[in-house]
């Protein structure tokens, strides 16, 4: 019935009211079809995957910047995949509305994402792997038929060319980014006039947003190769192909997302070796007082120099790093003091973690080699697929760190503009600028604003966000017609209440290892971050959680997929990790004794 309804809607151009029957032989018959004239356009908003980048509430400034970024990057991505310019122009609203703001939270406008695939004839085959990578349920719309052989051959040729030049293109973007980032570092933002600051922002977006489309190309190949690895293992008779695939992706060198942790551990070793510095950090004083001592007291000069180098290179990597309202580590360095305390207490060692991951990887490679040794063609094919899968997954993480640094530059520009607006009493406080959109900020500078009372706008929006904070919409929201006319469906709590010994929750195991420990439920990372080997339970994580993960015994997350950042970094650091445990923060009591199995994807109450 669903397939027929979709076919008829496609044939007639609008949804149809259908009368149908089954005869005695079970044959399906359509008796009548008429256009449905009262049905408003359906829109489906889903926060799968995007919640990793924008967890919780996101400010109007963050949303307006991110929406523009998605539009520019994905429009260029469509060009790179060969979508004709006429098709791109005819569907500008699709690229312009890939993300939405639902009660202050970022969501994908998911039907538009599916339409991106339909722009490319013959591209429907990549949808299942993409859905798995994003943690989406099965597809929401069907592809429009299948492309003929000539179109498929043309598409395959274009796909192969993109793959052939992929690493060169990724390296070219990284070189471009390094050039832009270095030039930005030489600018003294405090000396720039507001028009110059705005033009600097626009220069950054012009130079970096469209070229970042190479990340979409790389991610497409990563998703497909990741699925091909599993299919090969499954088809050739390996036991538990998904776990074996995870093991084969452990221990990858050159993952830049791990480098900030290496740097933090090196700083921790400096603290450990300096009795006065260690006493200062481990004291009972407030973290701000400790930080003031580090940056001012004599005797800590060598450490300060190393710390400045860390902040210069990795200061943008922090919790909620893609939200413009979130201070970077340079602007909120007390976060670092808390992490130093965790690492001094726990005594973690990245080299030991990575050695464990390499041993897991080598054991998995030995299994593959023994099994495929009698089949040299299969072995060579699998080696090729696995090598390129590893490469694209590594590219994915490295490009995301560049994105984080790009957001860091944008943060600094708008924070400077916030100070300028506050100086002339357009805003009460510099941080109020995050309640405005990019367009509203530029409108005040260039006299294109239709409302000049920024304080009133900020006051109204602040009150609105306070209301948003009191409720949480469901992960998937469906609407018809005007989106904001009705309250959104709220997130439902699971009625099952585990906690007794033997009770078990299930998700996706993505980083092998079994560990027992005490659960530490972290609803928001701005709560107490003192971590000493507990198993962290979180609704979602973002890349900045890498600093918390290394101090934890394990990680359980409500959201995520096997290609999510949480999964990739969990494997790289050797932290047993389970993702996709729906409702985990409500079902696992804080302090509960649990055992997680990062291979099987289970959470068991002890």
PDB file of C-alpha atoms in Angstrom, residues 4 79 86 124 143 171 173 195 200 344 387 428 475 593:
ATOM      1  CA  UNK A   4       1.583   2.095  -4.418  1.00  0.00           C
ATOM      2  CA  UNK A  79      28.277  20.436  -7.782  1.00  0.00           C
ATOM      3  CA  UNK A  86      19.922  24.099 -13.378  1.00  0.00           C
ATOM      4  CA  UNK A 124      19.973   5.857  -4.436  1.00  0.00           C
ATOM      5  CA  UNK A 143      14.026   6.942  -4.799  1.00  0.00           C
ATOM      6  CA  UNK A 171      45.273  17.620   1.528  1.00  0.00           C
ATOM      7  CA  UNK A 173      41.815  21.816   1.758  1.00  0.00           C
ATOM      8  CA  UNK A 195      33.060  47.035   9.454  1.00  0.00           C
ATOM      9  CA  UNK A 200      36.846  39.488   7.988  1.00  0.00           C
ATOM     10  CA  UNK A 344      46.885  13.579  37.865  1.00  0.00           C
ATOM     11  CA  UNK A 387      43.104   0.485   3.755  1.00  0.00           C
ATOM     12  CA  UNK A 428      23.679  45.261  28.070  1.00  0.00           C
ATOM     13  CA  UNK A 475      14.162  13.098  18.660  1.00  0.00           C
ATOM     14  CA  UNK A 593      27.345  -0.415  39.673  1.00  0.00           C
TER      15      UNK A 593
END
